[in-house]
Coordinates of C-alpha atoms in Angstrom, one line a residue:
M1342 CA 0.9 61.4 206.5
E1343 CA 3.8 62.9 208.4
L1344 CA 6.6 61.7 205.4
I1345 CA 4.9 63.5 203.3
F1346 CA 4.8 66.8 205.5
I1347 CA 8.3 66.3 205.6
S1348 CA 8.9 65.3 201.9
C1349 CA 7.2 68.3 200.8
A1350 CA 8.7 70.8 204.3
F1351 CA 12.6 69.5 202.7
V1352 CA 11.9 70.6 198.9
A1353 CA 10.3 73.8 200.1
G1354 CA 13.2 74.4 202.1
F1355 CA 16.2 73.6 200.0
I1356 CA 14.1 75.9 197.4
A1357 CA 13.8 78.7 199.9
L1358 CA 17.1 78.3 201.2
R1359 CA 18.3 78.6 197.1
C1360 CA 17.2 81.8 196.9
H1361 CA 18.3 83.2 199.8
L1362 CA 15.4 83.3 201.9
P1363 CA 15.6 81.6 205.4
P1364 CA 14.2 77.9 204.6
L1365 CA 10.6 78.8 206.9
V1366 CA 9.6 80.7 203.9
G1367 CA 9.7 77.7 202.6
F1368 CA 7.9 75.7 205.8
L1369 CA 5.1 78.5 205.2
I1370 CA 4.8 78.3 201.7
T1371 CA 4.6 74.0 202.1
G1372 CA 1.2 73.8 205.2
F1373 CA -0.7 76.8 202.0
A1374 CA 0.3 74.0 199.7
L1375 CA -0.1 70.5 201.4
H1376 CA -4.1 72.6 202.8
A1377 CA -5.0 72.9 199.2
F1378 CA -4.9 69.7 198.4
G1379 CA -6.9 68.6 201.9
Y1380 CA -4.5 67.6 204.1
S1381 CA -4.4 69.2 207.5
P1382 CA -3.0 69.0 211.0
N1383 CA -3.3 65.7 212.4
Q1384 CA -2.8 65.7 216.3
T1385 CA 1.4 64.7 216.0
L1386 CA 2.4 67.6 214.7
I1387 CA 0.0 69.3 216.5
N1388 CA 2.4 68.5 219.3
L1389 CA 5.9 68.7 218.4
A1390 CA 4.8 72.6 217.3
D1391 CA 3.6 72.9 220.5
L1392 CA 7.1 70.5 222.2
G1393 CA 9.4 73.5 218.9
V1394 CA 7.9 77.1 220.8
T1395 CA 8.2 76.5 224.5
L1396 CA 11.9 74.9 223.5
L1397 CA 12.6 78.5 222.1
L1398 CA 10.7 79.8 224.6
F1399 CA 12.7 77.7 227.3
S1400 CA 15.8 79.1 225.0
I1401 CA 15.3 82.6 225.3
G1402 CA 14.7 82.6 229.1
L1403 CA 18.6 80.6 228.7
K1404 CA 20.1 84.2 227.3
L1405 CA 18.0 86.7 229.0
D1406 CA 18.5 89.4 232.2
I1407 CA 15.6 90.6 234.7
K1408 CA 17.2 93.6 234.5
M1409 CA 16.6 94.6 231.2
L1410 CA 12.9 94.4 231.4
L1411 CA 13.5 96.4 234.0
A1412 CA 14.3 98.8 231.8
K1413 CA 12.8 101.8 230.9
E1414 CA 13.2 101.5 227.5
I1415 CA 11.3 97.6 227.1
W1416 CA 8.4 98.3 229.0
A1417 CA 7.3 101.2 228.8
S1418 CA 8.2 100.7 224.6
A1419 CA 6.0 97.6 224.8
T1420 CA 3.7 99.5 226.8
L1421 CA 2.8 102.1 224.7
H1422 CA 3.3 100.4 221.8
N1423 CA 0.9 97.7 223.1
L1424 CA -2.1 101.0 223.1
S1425 CA -1.3 103.2 220.5
C1426 CA -1.4 99.8 217.2
T1427 CA -4.7 98.6 219.1
L1428 CA -5.5 102.1 218.4
F1429 CA -4.9 102.7 215.4
F1430 CA -6.0 99.4 214.6
S1431 CA -9.4 99.6 215.8
M1432 CA -10.0 103.1 213.6
A1433 CA -8.3 100.9 210.5
L1434 CA -10.7 98.7 210.5
A1435 CA -13.3 101.6 211.0
G1436 CA -12.5 102.8 208.4
L1437 CA -12.2 99.6 205.8
Q1438 CA -16.1 99.1 207.7
Y1439 CA -17.2 102.7 206.5
L1440 CA -16.1 101.7 203.4
G1441 CA -18.5 98.2 202.9
L1442 CA -16.0 95.8 203.8
D1443 CA -17.6 92.8 204.2
S1444 CA -15.8 91.2 206.6
L1445 CA -16.7 93.9 209.0
A1446 CA -20.4 94.4 209.1
G1447 CA -22.9 94.2 211.9
L1448 CA -19.6 95.2 213.7
N1449 CA -19.1 96.9 217.2
F1450 CA -16.2 98.9 217.9
Y1451 CA -15.5 96.7 221.6
Q1452 CA -15.2 94.4 218.9
L1453 CA -12.5 95.9 216.8
M1454 CA -10.7 96.9 219.1
L1455 CA -10.6 92.8 220.0
I1456 CA -9.1 92.3 216.5
G1457 CA -5.8 96.0 216.9
F1458 CA -5.4 93.4 220.6
A1459 CA -4.9 90.6 218.4
L1460 CA -2.6 92.4 215.8
S1461 CA -0.8 94.7 218.2
F1462 CA 1.4 91.5 219.4
S1463 CA 5.1 91.1 217.2
S1464 CA 6.3 86.6 216.7
T1465 CA 8.3 85.5 219.5
V1466 CA 9.0 82.1 216.8
F1467 CA 9.4 83.6 213.9
A1468 CA 11.7 87.3 215.3
V1469 CA 14.0 85.3 217.9
K1470 CA 14.2 82.5 215.2
S1471 CA 15.6 85.3 211.9
L1472 CA 17.9 87.3 214.7
Q1473 CA 19.1 83.6 215.1
E1474 CA 19.5 83.2 211.5
K1475 CA 21.7 86.6 211.2
G1476 CA 23.5 85.5 214.9
E1477 CA 22.1 89.1 215.6
M1478 CA 20.8 87.5 218.8
H1479 CA 23.2 89.5 221.2
A1480 CA 23.0 92.5 219.4
T1481 CA 21.7 95.5 221.2
Y1482 CA 18.7 95.3 218.4
G1483 CA 17.6 91.8 219.0
M1484 CA 17.9 92.9 223.5
L1485 CA 15.7 95.3 222.8
A1486 CA 13.2 93.1 220.4
I1487 CA 12.9 90.6 222.6
G1488 CA 12.0 92.7 225.0
I1489 CA 9.5 93.6 223.7
L1490 CA 8.7 90.2 222.8
V1491 CA 8.3 89.1 226.3
M1492 CA 6.6 92.3 227.7
Q1493 CA 3.6 90.8 225.1
D1494 CA 3.5 87.8 226.1
I1495 CA 3.2 88.8 229.6
F1496 CA -0.2 91.0 228.1
A1497 CA -0.7 88.1 226.2
V1498 CA -1.0 86.1 229.8
I1499 CA -3.3 88.4 231.6
F1500 CA -5.9 88.7 228.4
L1501 CA -5.8 84.8 228.4
S1502 CA -7.0 85.0 232.7
A1503 CA -9.3 88.0 232.0
S1504 CA -11.1 86.9 229.0
T1505 CA -12.0 83.4 229.9
G1506 CA -12.7 84.1 232.9
K1507 CA -10.0 81.4 235.0
V1508 CA -8.9 83.0 237.6
P1509 CA -4.6 81.7 238.0
D1510 CA -5.3 79.5 241.8
L1511 CA -4.4 80.8 244.8
Y1512 CA -1.1 78.2 244.9
A1513 CA 1.1 80.5 241.8
L1514 CA 1.7 82.4 244.3
A1515 CA 3.9 79.9 245.6
L1516 CA 5.7 80.1 242.0
F1517 CA 7.2 83.0 243.6
L1518 CA 9.0 80.4 245.7
L1519 CA 10.8 79.4 243.3
P1520 CA 14.1 80.9 243.2
L1521 CA 14.6 80.0 246.5
A1522 CA 15.2 76.6 244.5
R1523 CA 17.8 78.0 241.8
P1524 CA 20.6 76.4 243.9
L1525 CA 18.6 73.1 243.5
F1526 CA 19.2 73.2 239.6
Y1527 CA 23.1 74.9 239.1
K1528 CA 23.2 71.5 241.6
L1529 CA 21.1 69.2 239.1
L1530 CA 22.8 71.6 235.7
D1531 CA 26.2 70.4 237.4
W1532 CA 24.9 66.6 237.6
V1533 CA 23.5 65.9 234.5
G1534 CA 27.2 66.6 232.4
H1535 CA 27.7 67.1 228.7
G1536 CA 26.3 64.3 227.1
E1537 CA 22.0 63.0 226.5
M1538 CA 21.7 63.6 230.0
L1539 CA 22.2 67.5 229.6
V1540 CA 19.7 67.2 226.9
L1541 CA 17.2 65.2 228.9
F1542 CA 17.5 68.7 231.5
G1543 CA 16.5 70.9 229.8
I1544 CA 13.4 69.3 228.6
F1545 CA 12.7 67.7 231.6
V1546 CA 13.0 71.4 233.5
A1547 CA 11.2 73.5 230.5
L1548 CA 8.1 71.3 229.9
V1549 CA 7.5 70.1 233.8
L1550 CA 8.5 72.6 235.8
G1551 CA 8.2 75.3 233.3
G1552 CA 5.0 73.8 230.6
G1553 CA 3.3 71.3 233.1
L1554 CA 4.0 73.5 237.1
F1555 CA 2.5 77.1 235.5
E1556 CA -0.6 75.4 233.8
S1557 CA -1.2 74.3 237.8
V1558 CA -2.0 77.1 238.7
G1559 CA -4.3 78.6 236.2
L1560 CA -0.8 80.2 234.7
K1561 CA 0.3 80.1 230.1
A1562 CA 3.0 76.8 229.9
D1563 CA 4.9 79.5 227.7
L1564 CA 4.9 82.0 230.6
G1565 CA 6.7 79.1 232.9
A1566 CA 9.6 78.3 229.8
I1567 CA 10.6 81.8 230.1
V1568 CA 11.3 81.5 234.0
V1569 CA 12.0 78.1 234.1
G1570 CA 15.1 79.0 231.7
M1571 CA 15.5 83.0 233.8
L1572 CA 16.3 81.1 236.3
L1573 CA 19.0 78.9 234.8
S1574 CA 19.9 81.9 232.3
G1575 CA 23.1 82.6 235.2
H1576 CA 25.0 79.1 235.1
S1577 CA 28.2 78.8 233.7
K1578 CA 26.5 75.4 231.4
A1579 CA 23.5 77.8 229.8
S1580 CA 25.3 78.6 226.9
E1581 CA 25.9 74.8 226.6
L1582 CA 22.1 74.2 227.3
S1583 CA 20.8 76.1 225.0
K1584 CA 23.3 75.0 222.0
S1585 CA 22.9 71.5 223.4
L1586 CA 18.5 72.5 221.7
F1587 CA 19.0 73.7 219.0
N1588 CA 19.4 71.3 216.3
L1589 CA 16.1 70.3 218.2
K1590 CA 14.5 73.2 218.4
E1591 CA 15.0 74.1 214.6
L1592 CA 13.2 70.2 214.1
F1593 CA 10.4 71.1 215.8
L1594 CA 9.9 74.2 215.1
V1595 CA 9.0 73.5 211.0
C1596 CA 6.1 72.0 212.7
F1597 CA 5.0 75.0 213.8
F1598 CA 5.7 77.3 210.8
L1599 CA 3.8 73.6 208.6
N1600 CA 1.1 74.0 210.5
I1601 CA 0.4 77.7 210.3
G1602 CA -0.2 76.9 207.4
L1603 CA -1.4 73.6 207.7
A1604 CA -4.2 75.4 209.7
A1605 CA -5.3 78.8 207.5
Q1606 CA -8.9 77.8 205.6
V1607 CA -9.1 79.8 202.5
S1608 CA -12.3 82.2 201.8
V1609 CA -12.9 85.1 199.4
T1610 CA -13.8 87.8 201.8
G1611 CA -11.4 86.5 204.3
G1612 CA -8.1 86.8 202.6
L1613 CA -10.0 90.5 201.0
L1614 CA -9.7 92.0 204.6
A1615 CA -6.4 89.4 205.3
L1616 CA -4.2 91.8 202.2
L1617 CA -5.7 94.8 203.4
L1618 CA -3.7 93.9 207.1
I1619 CA -1.0 92.7 205.3
L1620 CA -1.1 97.3 203.5
L1621 CA -1.4 97.8 206.9
L1622 CA 1.3 96.3 208.3
P1623 CA 4.2 98.9 207.5
F1624 CA 1.5 101.4 210.4
K1625 CA 2.8 99.3 212.4
G1626 CA 7.1 99.3 211.8
A1627 CA 7.1 103.0 212.3
L1628 CA 5.4 102.7 215.8
Y1629 CA 7.8 100.4 216.8
F1630 CA 10.5 102.5 215.3
W1631 CA 8.6 106.0 217.3
M1632 CA 7.9 103.6 220.8
L1633 CA 11.6 103.7 221.1
R1634 CA 13.2 106.6 218.6
P1635 CA 12.6 109.3 222.2
H1636 CA 14.7 106.7 224.2
R1637 CA 17.4 108.1 222.3
F1638 CA 19.4 104.6 220.4
R1639 CA 21.0 105.4 217.2
T1640 CA 19.1 105.5 214.0
R1641 CA 20.3 102.4 213.7
T1642 CA 19.3 100.8 216.6
T1643 CA 15.8 101.4 216.5
L1644 CA 15.1 101.4 212.9
L1645 CA 16.4 97.3 212.7
A1646 CA 14.6 96.3 215.8
S1647 CA 11.4 98.0 214.6
L1648 CA 11.4 96.1 210.8
S1649 CA 12.2 93.1 213.0
L1650 CA 9.8 93.3 214.8
L1651 CA 7.2 93.8 211.5
N1652 CA 4.8 90.9 211.4
Y1653 CA 2.1 89.4 212.7
S1654 CA 1.5 87.1 216.1
E1655 CA -0.1 83.6 215.7
F1656 CA -1.4 85.6 219.2
G1657 CA -3.5 87.0 216.7
L1658 CA -5.1 83.1 215.7
I1659 CA -5.2 82.2 219.5
V1660 CA -7.5 85.7 221.1
A1661 CA -10.0 85.6 217.9
G1662 CA -10.5 81.5 218.1
L1663 CA -11.3 82.5 221.4
A1664 CA -13.1 85.7 221.0
Y1665 CA -14.8 83.2 218.0
H1666 CA -16.1 80.2 220.6
Q1667 CA -17.7 83.0 223.0
G1668 CA -19.3 84.9 219.7
W1669 CA -18.0 87.9 219.5
L1670 CA -16.0 87.4 216.2
P1671 CA -17.4 85.5 213.2
A1672 CA -15.8 82.3 211.0
D1673 CA -14.5 85.4 208.7
I1674 CA -12.4 87.5 211.2
L1675 CA -10.9 83.7 212.5
V1676 CA -9.8 83.2 208.5
A1677 CA -8.1 86.7 208.3
L1678 CA -5.7 86.6 210.7
A1679 CA -5.1 82.6 209.8
M1680 CA -4.6 84.2 206.4
A1681 CA -2.9 87.3 207.2
I1682 CA -0.1 86.3 209.9
P1683 CA 2.1 83.4 207.5
L1684 CA 1.2 85.8 204.7
S1685 CA 2.8 88.6 208.0
F1686 CA 5.9 85.8 207.4
V1687 CA 6.9 85.9 204.6
I1688 CA 7.4 89.3 203.3
S1689 CA 8.7 89.7 206.5
A1690 CA 11.2 87.2 206.2
P1691 CA 13.1 88.8 203.2
V1692 CA 12.6 92.1 205.4
V1693 CA 14.4 91.2 207.5
R1694 CA 17.1 89.5 206.2
K1695 CA 17.4 92.9 203.5
S1696 CA 17.7 94.9 207.3
N1697 CA 21.2 96.5 206.7
Q1698 CA 20.9 97.1 203.3
I1699 CA 17.6 99.3 203.9
Y1700 CA 19.1 101.2 207.2
Q1701 CA 22.2 102.3 204.8
K1702 CA 19.6 104.0 202.0
S1703 CA 17.4 105.3 204.2
A1704 CA 19.8 106.6 207.3
P1705 CA 20.6 110.2 205.2
W1706 CA 16.7 110.5 205.9
I1707 CA 16.7 110.2 209.2
H1708 CA 18.2 112.2 211.8
S1709 CA 20.1 110.3 214.6
P1710 CA 20.3 111.3 217.6
V1711 CA 23.6 113.8 219.2
A1712 CA 26.6 111.3 220.1
D1713 CA 27.0 113.2 222.9
A1714 CA 22.8 112.6 223.5
L1715 CA 22.5 108.5 222.9
N1716 CA 21.9 105.5 224.8
P1717 CA 25.0 104.1 227.2
R1718 CA 24.0 101.2 225.3
D1719 CA 24.7 103.3 222.2
R1720 CA 26.8 104.7 222.8
L1721 CA 30.8 106.2 220.8
I1722 CA 33.4 103.7 221.4
S1723 CA 37.7 103.7 221.5
A1724 CA 40.0 100.9 220.1
G1725 CA 43.2 103.1 222.7
N1726 CA 45.8 101.6 222.2
A1727 CA 45.0 98.3 220.6
Q1728 CA 46.7 96.8 217.1
V1729 CA 44.3 94.0 217.4
I1730 CA 40.8 93.8 217.8
I1731 CA 38.8 90.3 218.3
F1732 CA 35.1 90.2 217.7
G1733 CA 33.8 88.3 219.3
M1734 CA 34.5 86.6 223.3
G1735 CA 33.3 83.2 222.9
R1736 CA 36.0 80.4 224.1
I1737 CA 38.1 80.6 221.1
G1738 CA 38.2 84.8 221.6
T1739 CA 39.3 84.8 224.4
G1740 CA 41.9 81.5 223.9
A1741 CA 43.2 84.0 221.0
Y1742 CA 43.0 86.7 222.9
D1743 CA 45.0 84.9 225.9
E1744 CA 47.6 83.9 223.3
I1745 CA 48.5 87.1 221.7
H1746 CA 48.8 88.8 225.6
S1747 CA 51.6 86.6 226.2
R1748 CA 53.8 86.6 223.1
F1749 CA 53.2 90.9 222.2
G1750 CA 52.1 91.8 225.5
K1751 CA 49.1 94.5 225.8
V1752 CA 48.8 94.9 222.5
C1753 CA 44.1 93.6 222.1
L1754 CA 41.5 95.1 222.2
G1755 CA 38.1 92.7 222.6
I1756 CA 34.4 93.0 221.5
E1757 CA 31.3 90.9 223.2
L1758 CA 28.4 91.1 222.1
K1759 CA 27.1 91.4 226.2
E1760 CA 27.9 93.9 228.2
E1761 CA 27.4 90.7 231.0
A1762 CA 30.2 88.7 229.5
A1763 CA 32.5 91.9 228.9
Q1764 CA 32.5 93.1 232.4
Q1765 CA 33.6 89.0 233.0
H1766 CA 36.6 89.3 231.2
R1767 CA 37.4 92.6 232.4
D1768 CA 37.2 91.4 235.8
E1769 CA 39.1 88.7 234.2
G1770 CA 42.3 91.8 233.5
R1771 CA 41.4 91.8 229.9
N1772 CA 41.0 94.7 227.9
V1773 CA 37.2 94.4 226.6
I1774 CA 34.4 97.0 225.8
T1775 CA 30.6 96.4 224.1
G1776 CA 30.0 95.9 220.6
D1777 CA 28.4 94.3 218.1
A1778 CA 30.4 93.8 215.0
T1779 CA 27.8 93.4 212.4
D1780 CA 26.7 96.8 212.6
P1781 CA 27.7 99.1 209.1
D1782 CA 27.8 102.2 211.9
F1783 CA 30.6 100.1 214.5
W1784 CA 33.7 101.8 212.3
E1785 CA 31.6 105.0 212.7
R1786 CA 31.7 105.1 216.2
I1787 CA 34.4 103.3 216.8
L1788 CA 37.9 106.3 218.3
D1789 CA 41.5 106.2 217.4
T1790 CA 41.9 102.6 214.8
E1791 CA 44.7 104.2 213.5
R1792 CA 46.4 102.1 214.8
V1793 CA 45.0 98.0 214.5
K1794 CA 46.6 96.0 212.4
L1795 CA 44.8 92.6 212.7
V1796 CA 41.2 91.9 212.7
L1797 CA 40.0 88.7 214.7
L1798 CA 36.3 87.4 213.5
A1799 CA 36.1 84.9 215.6
M1800 CA 31.8 85.0 217.0
P1801 CA 30.3 81.7 216.7
H1802 CA 27.7 82.3 213.5
N1803 CA 29.3 82.4 210.4
Q1804 CA 26.7 85.2 209.1
A1805 CA 27.7 87.3 211.9
N1806 CA 31.6 86.9 210.6
K1807 CA 30.6 87.4 206.9
I1808 CA 29.0 90.3 207.8
A1809 CA 31.3 91.9 210.3
L1810 CA 33.6 91.0 207.8
S1811 CA 31.5 93.3 204.6
L1812 CA 31.8 95.7 206.9
L1813 CA 35.4 96.0 207.6
K1814 CA 36.2 96.5 203.8
Q1815 CA 33.2 98.9 203.6
H1816 CA 35.3 101.0 205.9
D1817 CA 38.6 99.9 203.9
Y1818 CA 40.2 99.2 206.4
T1819 CA 43.9 98.4 205.3
G1820 CA 45.1 96.1 207.8
Q1821 CA 45.1 92.3 208.2
I1822 CA 41.9 90.3 209.1
A1823 CA 41.6 86.2 209.4
A1824 CA 38.1 84.2 211.1
I1825 CA 36.9 80.7 212.1
A1826 CA 34.3 78.6 210.0
E1827 CA 32.4 75.7 210.5
Y1828 CA 33.1 73.7 207.5
Q1829 CA 34.9 73.9 204.1
D1830 CA 32.5 75.8 202.0
Q1831 CA 32.3 78.9 204.3
K1832 CA 35.8 79.0 204.3
D1833 CA 36.0 79.1 201.4
D1834 CA 33.4 82.5 201.2
L1835 CA 35.2 83.9 204.1
L1836 CA 38.9 84.4 201.8
A1837 CA 36.5 84.7 199.0
S1838 CA 34.9 87.2 200.3
G1839 CA 38.7 88.9 201.4
A1840 CA 39.8 87.5 204.6
H1841 CA 43.3 86.8 204.6
A1842 CA 42.9 83.9 206.1
A1843 CA 40.2 81.6 207.9
F1844 CA 40.3 78.6 210.1
N1845 CA 38.0 75.4 210.3
I1846 CA 37.7 75.5 214.1
Y1847 CA 37.6 71.8 214.1
S1848 CA 39.9 70.6 212.5
E1849 CA 42.4 73.7 214.4
A1850 CA 41.4 72.2 217.7
G1851 CA 42.8 68.7 216.6
T1852 CA 46.7 70.6 215.4
G1853 CA 46.5 73.4 218.4
F1854 CA 46.1 69.7 220.5
A1855 CA 49.1 68.2 219.5
R1856 CA 51.0 72.2 219.5
H1857 CA 49.8 72.3 222.9
V1858 CA 51.1 68.6 223.8
C1859 CA 54.5 69.0 222.2
Q1860 CA 54.6 72.2 224.5
Q1861 CA 53.3 70.9 227.3
L1862 CA 55.2 67.3 227.7
K1863 CA 57.8 67.3 225.0
P1864 CA 57.7 63.8 224.3
H1865 CA 60.7 62.1 222.0
F1866 CA 59.8 59.2 220.8
D1867 CA 62.4 56.5 219.0

């Protein structure tokens, strides 16, 4: 059976990719199709799906800053959206009930509010997967979306504890001592090296220290994975650990999306309600937009964050399943949510992929905040006297910056997505500011660019470099552009799209290594 699942997932994912859709759309459709032929998820698939979600949340924690959750735009927006969205869906369902929808017949308002609460959440797995595919996890809007999703996970823990009557054990208070163990975790991460032990360490802390420890005291395992990831986020190898788990996590998440489609039980009344819930989905996105709007982010930031959250969450199935087993909701509601959630993914995927185009078409109709009053994360920036701008100050961008600085002096400006990383570069003497190269407004926000003669696109994700290249062309930049690529087809694509030079980071690493050896050792051969 597993061979059938793998084969069908590969074919459907490949077709989705060729249709310019995320492969996860193909995985979801595969699940629906297999279910129609009588297949159902087995325990192996369920276990691998759970493992994928745990590793995903652990990876989020590795990139998360606790200070972000304490920001007003995160906790206030998440709380207000949860309350307003629950009320909106409750009222909408009451209206459908009044119109005579069979699947809602006989439900009282408290039951409708329970359904509304389940629909108020957005999918962490889907949103983060989409952000990763676009290379915009650390963009301002991406961090906003992730922060809100983490707050929703906290709401989920509170609800599950209250609804089941299961109160966390008194021992759960001991978890507040976990930060004291951070030096030990750091030492372990130093000692495990860079190979398979690093991957095994990540799985161990995510599943055992995170999931297992938290479950043992009556808390949600997913919350434990995020918390343990956050404890390790300040380590210099946190990024390497996240990358080492990336392919493993991606593989297990295929099982997650297959599992959702396979678990969907189709019925006429449930299907009708699911379609009506899909029609209500845009209102959920509008509520996100209105909740974020008062925090004075630019229109693009607010809109793209809202579109990233434009889906229903798999948590809705957990709520509905729990309510069904408690006798609070009929089976048709469970069926409707089981169908509506994956359908929302299928609809949301192309919307997220086209989010920049949607913004560009809608921007003239949406009033933007005054520049001087913008949120500090979104304010105008100055290029100063820079003649070279480097997007992406990771290892490659930093190396390029230092090399150009040694040859030509103070001509560089580095652009980094994460403020903490930008501050570290500034502390080391580099001219680095925070910015988002994939932002269509970037060249409208940045000032004093007349002297810029060269742009280096050194971001780790090819999609981000492609978007930045396209935006440079749209804003009539006339200087030279160079970009990095991981594969030959990506290199060819960048050159065809207008880059003046593109470099394969793997082949260039060997060339650079040989050049460095010759410069440093000056060998002589017969």
